Amino acid sequence: MASAFSIRHFILGLLTREPMSGYDIKRFLKGLGWLIDSPSFGSLYPTLHALLRDALVTVEVIPQQDKPPRKIYSITNAGRKTLRKWTDRSGVSGTSLKAFLMRLILAGNLSHDDLIAHLERRRTQVAAHLEQTVGAAEREADMGERLALEYGLAMANAELVWLDSTLTQLSHRS
Amino acid sequence: MASAFSIRHFILGLLTREPMSGYDIKRFLKGLGWLIDSPSFGSLYPTLHALLRDALVTVEVIPQQDKPPRKIYSITNAGRKTLRKWTDRSGVSGTSLKAFLMRLILAGNLSHDDLIAHLERRRTQVAAHLEQTVGAAEREADMGERLALEYGLAMANAELVWLDSTLTQLSHRS
DNA sequence: TACCGCATGTAAACGGTTACATGATTAC
DNA sequence: GTAATCATGTAACCGTTTACATGCGGTA
């Protein structure tokens, strides 16, 4: 049901920024480091083929000498529509870090207000999680479990700090 | 190749703490919140059956009236051996957050020195990643990409802070 | 009345990785 | 001479989710 994240949508999202080849997409994701572990070619290329089949993207084949041709994919209007539908519904239920990050990366497509709304939604979610776990860490007797919970709390707090400072910066620039 | 993480090993690890049922395991993982998204019953129960088949765990069936019997699983010596083998080799290559967290949760099984070594390995990895990305965020022109990179840097920094303070605490208590 | 917690289980579907194939060019 | 980068692709495999089945007791 409404899978929170899939490379299908991520690819579609990246293509709203600019046309890219499969290899380009892979390199881009790898460049983001550990935040999002980039998919293997074994899933990347077949996904691109499927998007093409569903007419959500088009290809332009650029031949090269002594190398396989570069295949530059561009998103179509149908693709944009599909992406928007997914974006709209994932805003409501999407709690996953990956979904949040994808929308963040695609911030260029969002209006100023939409970006702020996105960060504020995340803030609400993180704050709720924090409140839910804050007591558990102190109560916990087992060292390992306590360490893990404390780690989680530290990360959640750090995220709140980042979200707040980013939100402040954005509102100043508005 | 040497999959960095699997519920098989996680379950085995949890059973070194105390015997548990499948339902117990699920509840425990759910209690940890968003850190590790707990596996569904559809993978949990079959995994337990496979572990039993491989004699890495044993079961004790405790009947209940009007409810399915509780099946309490305990780890065997063979199971402990398998877990240790995995633990040893994952210490070398395991870069994933999940693998780190699992070992953290299982800290009770580790010696004081092994726990410190584990945290220090993580520290090295996070620091390396930080160094690798720190320039990229400033150079980046696209707002979304820059935001995502800055987010990653903020999280990595926060993790270093937590690791350092935890390491300090542990060395004082040694 | 309807949903949540307890407690187990199965089968189909899905999404992804791993490993393979091809092959030139540049760097250590 | 060995590895990495560029650049695409396929097929087998695997772990996991989703959806189903069963059924009682407590709660909103």
XYZ file of C-alpha atoms (C1' of nucleotides) in Angstrom:
404
model
C 0.000 0.000 0.000
C 1.415 3.358 -1.084
C 5.049 2.316 -0.802
C 6.842 5.159 0.929
C 9.785 5.095 -1.408
C 10.977 3.518 -4.603
C 13.698 4.214 -7.098
C 10.973 4.668 -9.703
C 9.869 7.885 -8.081
C 13.344 8.952 -7.153
C 14.489 8.628 -10.766
C 11.444 10.523 -11.926
C 12.288 13.208 -9.396
C 15.885 13.507 -10.511
C 14.777 13.832 -14.109
C 12.697 16.892 -13.244
C 16.002 18.642 -12.551
C 17.643 17.703 -15.815
C 17.789 14.859 -18.345
C 20.241 12.165 -17.279
C 21.549 8.752 -18.254
C 21.405 5.732 -15.976
C 25.095 6.106 -15.326
C 24.617 9.769 -14.412
C 21.924 8.889 -11.891
C 24.144 6.301 -10.281
C 27.025 8.750 -10.007
C 24.776 11.422 -8.543
C 23.455 9.112 -5.845
C 26.910 7.840 -5.041
C 28.020 11.440 -4.609
C 25.491 11.918 -1.839
C 27.455 9.391 0.156
C 25.833 7.297 2.815
C 22.576 9.238 3.093
C 20.940 7.197 0.396
C 22.618 4.033 -0.767
C 22.404 4.191 -4.521
C 20.720 1.334 -6.345
C 22.745 -1.112 -8.405
C 22.721 -1.063 -12.188
C 20.790 -4.279 -11.997
C 17.778 -2.390 -10.730
C 18.544 1.003 -12.268
C 18.520 0.032 -15.932
C 15.421 -2.198 -15.813
C 13.577 0.569 -13.938
C 14.490 3.034 -16.663
C 13.198 0.580 -19.279
C 9.928 0.244 -17.377
C 9.507 4.014 -17.134
C 10.094 4.254 -20.862
C 7.563 1.515 -21.533
C 4.999 3.402 -19.431
C 5.792 6.596 -21.369
C 6.788 8.455 -18.208
C 10.179 9.199 -19.782
C 11.684 9.491 -23.266
C 15.179 8.608 -24.477
C 17.673 10.280 -26.675
C 20.422 7.947 -27.817
C 23.796 9.608 -28.255
C 26.308 7.364 -30.044
C 29.954 7.398 -29.005
C 32.903 5.815 -30.713
C 34.206 2.650 -29.042
C 31.784 3.016 -26.140
C 28.159 2.038 -25.598
C 25.896 4.939 -26.593
C 24.771 7.268 -23.835
C 21.027 7.111 -23.315
C 19.720 10.364 -21.978
C 16.321 10.095 -20.345
C 13.888 12.999 -20.024
C 10.685 13.076 -18.020
C 7.393 13.493 -19.898
C 4.274 15.325 -18.807
C 2.724 12.001 -17.847
C 5.803 11.361 -15.726
C 5.478 14.692 -13.980
C 1.839 13.945 -13.270
C 2.665 10.530 -11.808
C 5.382 12.047 -9.648
C 3.088 14.766 -8.358
C 0.444 12.221 -7.414
C 3.021 10.255 -5.439
C 4.453 13.396 -3.866
C 1.045 14.572 -2.714
C 0.052 11.372 -0.982
C 3.501 10.697 0.474
C 3.392 14.072 2.165
C 0.657 12.781 4.391
C 1.938 9.376 5.444
C 5.585 9.422 4.446
C 7.514 9.076 7.661
C 10.595 7.497 6.181
C 13.948 9.249 6.115
C 14.436 8.370 2.465
C 11.195 10.023 1.422
C 12.128 13.127 3.389
C 15.571 13.292 1.811
C 14.283 12.817 -1.674
C 11.930 15.738 -1.311
C 14.767 17.739 0.173
C 17.028 17.001 -2.787
C 14.215 17.983 -5.072
C 13.731 21.271 -3.193
C 14.434 23.210 -6.368
C 11.093 22.044 -7.706
C 9.218 23.172 -4.637
C 7.985 26.668 -3.913
C 9.472 28.482 -0.945
C 6.352 27.802 1.119
C 6.185 24.149 0.143
C 9.778 23.624 1.209
C 9.107 25.221 4.572
C 5.986 23.091 4.986
C 8.027 20.005 4.209
C 10.638 20.800 6.841
C 7.963 21.628 9.389
C 6.193 18.331 8.797
C 9.457 16.553 9.433
C 9.976 18.626 12.561
C 6.623 17.536 13.911
C 7.401 13.886 13.247
C 10.842 13.962 14.829
C 9.544 15.858 17.847
C 6.772 13.310 18.316
C 9.244 10.458 18.153
C 11.516 12.189 20.627
C 8.747 12.677 23.148
C 7.748 9.063 22.775
C 11.210 7.679 23.508
C 12.661 10.206 25.925
C 11.436 8.365 29.004
C 12.297 4.891 27.795
C 16.031 5.540 27.698
C 16.223 6.462 31.381
C 14.016 3.623 32.515
C 16.007 1.074 30.572
C 18.329 -1.090 32.641
C 20.143 -3.016 29.916
C 23.247 -1.149 28.811
C 23.087 -1.981 25.128
C 19.471 -1.051 24.781
C 20.041 2.149 26.726
C 23.004 3.071 24.538
C 20.953 2.485 21.414
C 18.072 4.588 22.716
C 20.435 7.366 23.768
C 22.030 7.266 20.342
C 18.579 7.636 18.809
C 17.745 10.548 21.063
C 21.006 12.314 20.262
C 20.358 11.965 16.556
C 16.753 13.139 16.858
C 17.822 16.171 18.868
C 20.506 17.021 16.333
C 17.949 16.796 13.575
C 15.626 19.172 15.379
C 18.470 21.656 15.769
C 19.274 21.453 12.070
C 15.635 21.760 11.064
C 15.144 24.815 13.264
C 18.226 26.620 12.055
C 17.416 25.829 8.444
C 13.843 27.005 8.885
C 15.096 30.237 10.432
C 17.488 30.845 7.566
C 14.778 30.192 5.014
C 12.276 32.541 6.627
C 14.858 35.311 6.711
C 15.474 34.882 3.015
C 11.770 34.898 2.121
C 29.015 -11.197 -0.443
C 29.014 -11.263 3.374
C 25.720 -9.411 3.727
C 26.290 -6.726 6.340
C 23.016 -7.318 8.095
C 20.181 -9.798 8.244
C 17.399 -10.560 10.658
C 18.858 -14.046 11.047
C 21.840 -12.652 12.891
C 19.855 -10.008 14.671
C 17.468 -12.606 16.057
C 20.379 -14.766 17.094
C 21.860 -11.748 18.825
C 18.680 -10.921 20.698
C 18.408 -14.510 21.883
C 21.827 -14.265 23.528
C 20.218 -11.788 25.930
C 17.239 -13.958 26.834
C 14.903 -16.526 25.285
C 12.080 -14.877 23.381
C 9.095 -15.642 21.205
C 8.630 -14.255 17.715
C 6.054 -11.860 19.037
C 8.441 -10.695 21.757
C 11.120 -9.958 19.186
C 8.714 -7.939 17.116
C 7.626 -5.931 20.140
C 11.204 -5.297 21.187
C 12.198 -3.994 17.768
C 9.080 -1.863 17.552
C 10.009 -0.362 20.908
C 13.284 0.869 19.512
C 11.248 3.139 17.299
C 12.549 4.327 14.007
C 16.177 3.312 14.453
C 15.598 -0.122 13.050
C 12.342 -0.817 11.293
C 11.241 -4.136 12.678
C 10.649 -6.983 10.245
C 7.139 -8.184 9.530
C 5.820 -11.480 10.873
C 5.980 -12.771 7.350
C 9.764 -12.793 7.552
C 10.129 -13.212 11.294
C 8.373 -16.540 11.734
C 9.910 -18.286 8.704
C 13.347 -17.107 9.831
C 12.745 -18.596 13.254
C 11.732 -21.882 11.610
C 14.898 -21.878 9.548
C 17.060 -21.248 12.606
C 15.328 -24.131 14.348
C 15.876 -26.382 11.350
C 19.567 -25.502 11.387
C 19.708 -26.267 15.115
C 20.893 -22.749 15.955
C 17.934 -22.351 18.306
C 15.583 -24.579 20.309
C 11.899 -24.076 21.121
C 9.834 -24.506 24.218
C 6.115 -24.532 23.518
C 3.996 -23.017 26.261
C 0.289 -23.693 25.764
C -2.252 -21.034 26.671
C -6.028 -21.316 26.885
C -7.918 -19.694 24.029
C -4.716 -18.368 22.485
C -2.068 -19.851 20.207
C 0.743 -21.351 22.305
C 3.730 -19.149 22.969
C 6.894 -20.516 21.381
C 9.930 -19.465 23.315
C 13.157 -19.736 21.352
C 16.589 -20.161 22.952
C 19.945 -19.955 21.242
C 22.121 -23.081 21.137
C 25.887 -23.338 21.295
C 25.954 -23.826 17.547
C 23.938 -20.617 17.262
C 26.382 -18.716 19.435
C 29.234 -19.992 17.302
C 27.521 -18.896 14.080
C 26.802 -15.480 15.549
C 30.383 -15.007 16.666
C 31.706 -15.908 13.230
C 29.433 -13.305 11.667
C 30.281 -10.726 14.303
C 34.006 -11.168 13.756
C 33.940 -10.685 10.015
C 31.338 -7.892 10.067
C 33.620 -5.886 12.326
C 35.993 -5.507 9.443
C 33.743 -4.518 6.569
C 30.460 -3.592 8.237
C 29.914 0.045 7.427
C 26.152 0.023 7.650
C 24.255 1.857 10.354
C 22.128 -1.193 11.028
C 25.129 -3.402 11.720
C 26.539 -0.759 14.044
C 23.274 -0.450 15.938
C 22.836 -4.158 16.282
C 26.221 -4.512 17.890
C 25.414 -1.569 20.103
C 22.181 -3.154 21.288
C 24.092 -6.331 21.951
C 26.702 -4.421 23.966
C 25.942 -6.520 27.011
C 27.580 -9.470 25.280
C 30.728 -7.511 24.522
C 33.622 -6.931 26.853
C 34.345 -3.380 27.911
C 37.278 -3.172 25.503
C 35.360 -4.670 22.603
C 32.586 -2.128 23.062
C 35.087 0.720 23.027
C 36.758 -0.720 19.942
C 33.376 -0.918 18.260
C 32.584 2.722 18.954
C 36.037 3.798 17.828
C 35.691 1.938 14.536
C 32.442 3.757 13.937
C 34.109 7.051 14.845
C 36.781 6.462 12.223
C 34.213 5.689 9.560
C 32.028 8.696 10.308
C 35.037 11.012 10.430
C 36.245 9.711 7.082
C 32.866 10.309 5.529
C 32.713 13.788 6.985
C 36.070 14.742 5.571
C 35.028 13.399 2.196
C 31.838 15.458 1.972
C 32.688 18.624 3.820
C 33.890 20.462 0.727
C 31.122 19.292 -1.559
C 28.368 21.056 0.364
C 29.927 24.503 -0.062
C 30.797 23.987 -3.706
C 27.292 22.830 -4.548
C 25.110 25.357 -6.321
C 21.784 23.548 -6.388
C 19.804 24.356 -3.278
C 18.219 20.944 -2.765
C 21.459 19.093 -3.124
C 23.212 21.535 -0.844
C 20.495 21.188 1.783
C 20.761 17.410 1.645
C 24.529 17.506 1.982
C 24.317 19.971 4.866
C 21.786 17.734 6.530
C 24.188 14.812 6.183
C 27.044 16.848 7.611
C 24.964 17.967 10.579
C 24.015 14.372 11.346
C 27.579 13.127 10.962
C 28.852 15.844 13.290
C 26.202 15.037 15.856
C 27.172 11.401 15.710
C 30.814 12.253 16.331
C 29.823 14.316 19.350
C 27.770 11.450 20.755
C 30.492 8.904 20.080
C 33.125 11.062 21.788
C 31.059 11.752 24.874
C 30.058 8.111 25.164
C 33.656 6.978 24.750
C 34.726 9.423 27.456
C 32.065 8.145 29.837
C 33.024 4.543 29.187
C 36.706 5.125 29.768
C 35.980 6.861 33.094
C 33.954 3.875 34.237
C 36.570 1.366 33.209
C -19.597 -1.867 16.609
C -15.319 -1.637 15.591
C -10.708 -1.746 16.432
C -6.368 -3.017 19.021
C -3.415 -6.423 21.464
C -2.262 -11.005 21.830
C -0.079 -15.048 19.014
C 0.874 -17.951 15.333
C 1.352 -19.104 10.591
C 1.389 -19.385 4.913
C 1.736 -18.009 -0.164
C 2.187 -14.805 -3.721
C 4.320 -10.894 -5.215
C 7.871 -7.506 -5.291
C 12.013 -4.985 -5.211
C 16.420 -5.355 -5.119
C 21.362 -7.382 -5.266
C 24.877 -10.257 -7.180
C 27.179 -11.981 -10.806
C 27.831 -12.170 -15.340
C 28.940 -10.251 -20.335
C 31.355 -6.658 -23.348
C 35.204 -3.527 -24.254
C 37.982 0.760 -24.866
C 40.836 4.356 -22.134
C 43.403 6.303 -18.616
C 46.048 6.122 -14.310
C 49.123 3.879 -10.777
C 50.019 -5.503 -15.390
C 46.277 -4.268 -12.703
C 42.726 -1.510 -11.500
C 39.361 2.082 -12.118
C 36.226 4.890 -15.081
C 33.076 4.977 -18.621
C 28.504 2.700 -20.262
C 25.082 -0.540 -21.088
C 22.553 -4.643 -20.241
C 20.466 -9.638 -18.543
C 19.160 -13.564 -15.396
C 19.135 -15.999 -11.274
C 18.486 -15.528 -6.713
C 17.006 -13.817 -2.142
C 14.973 -11.487 1.614
C 11.071 -9.097 2.744
C 6.459 -7.157 2.521
C 1.606 -7.678 1.757
C -2.360 -9.996 2.288
C -4.585 -13.647 3.930
C -6.364 -17.142 7.800
C -7.766 -17.991 12.806
C -9.771 -16.421 17.185
C -10.421 -14.575 21.952
C -10.571 -10.456 25.260
C -10.565 -5.772 26.344
C -11.590 -1.015 25.214
C -13.465 3.404 22.948
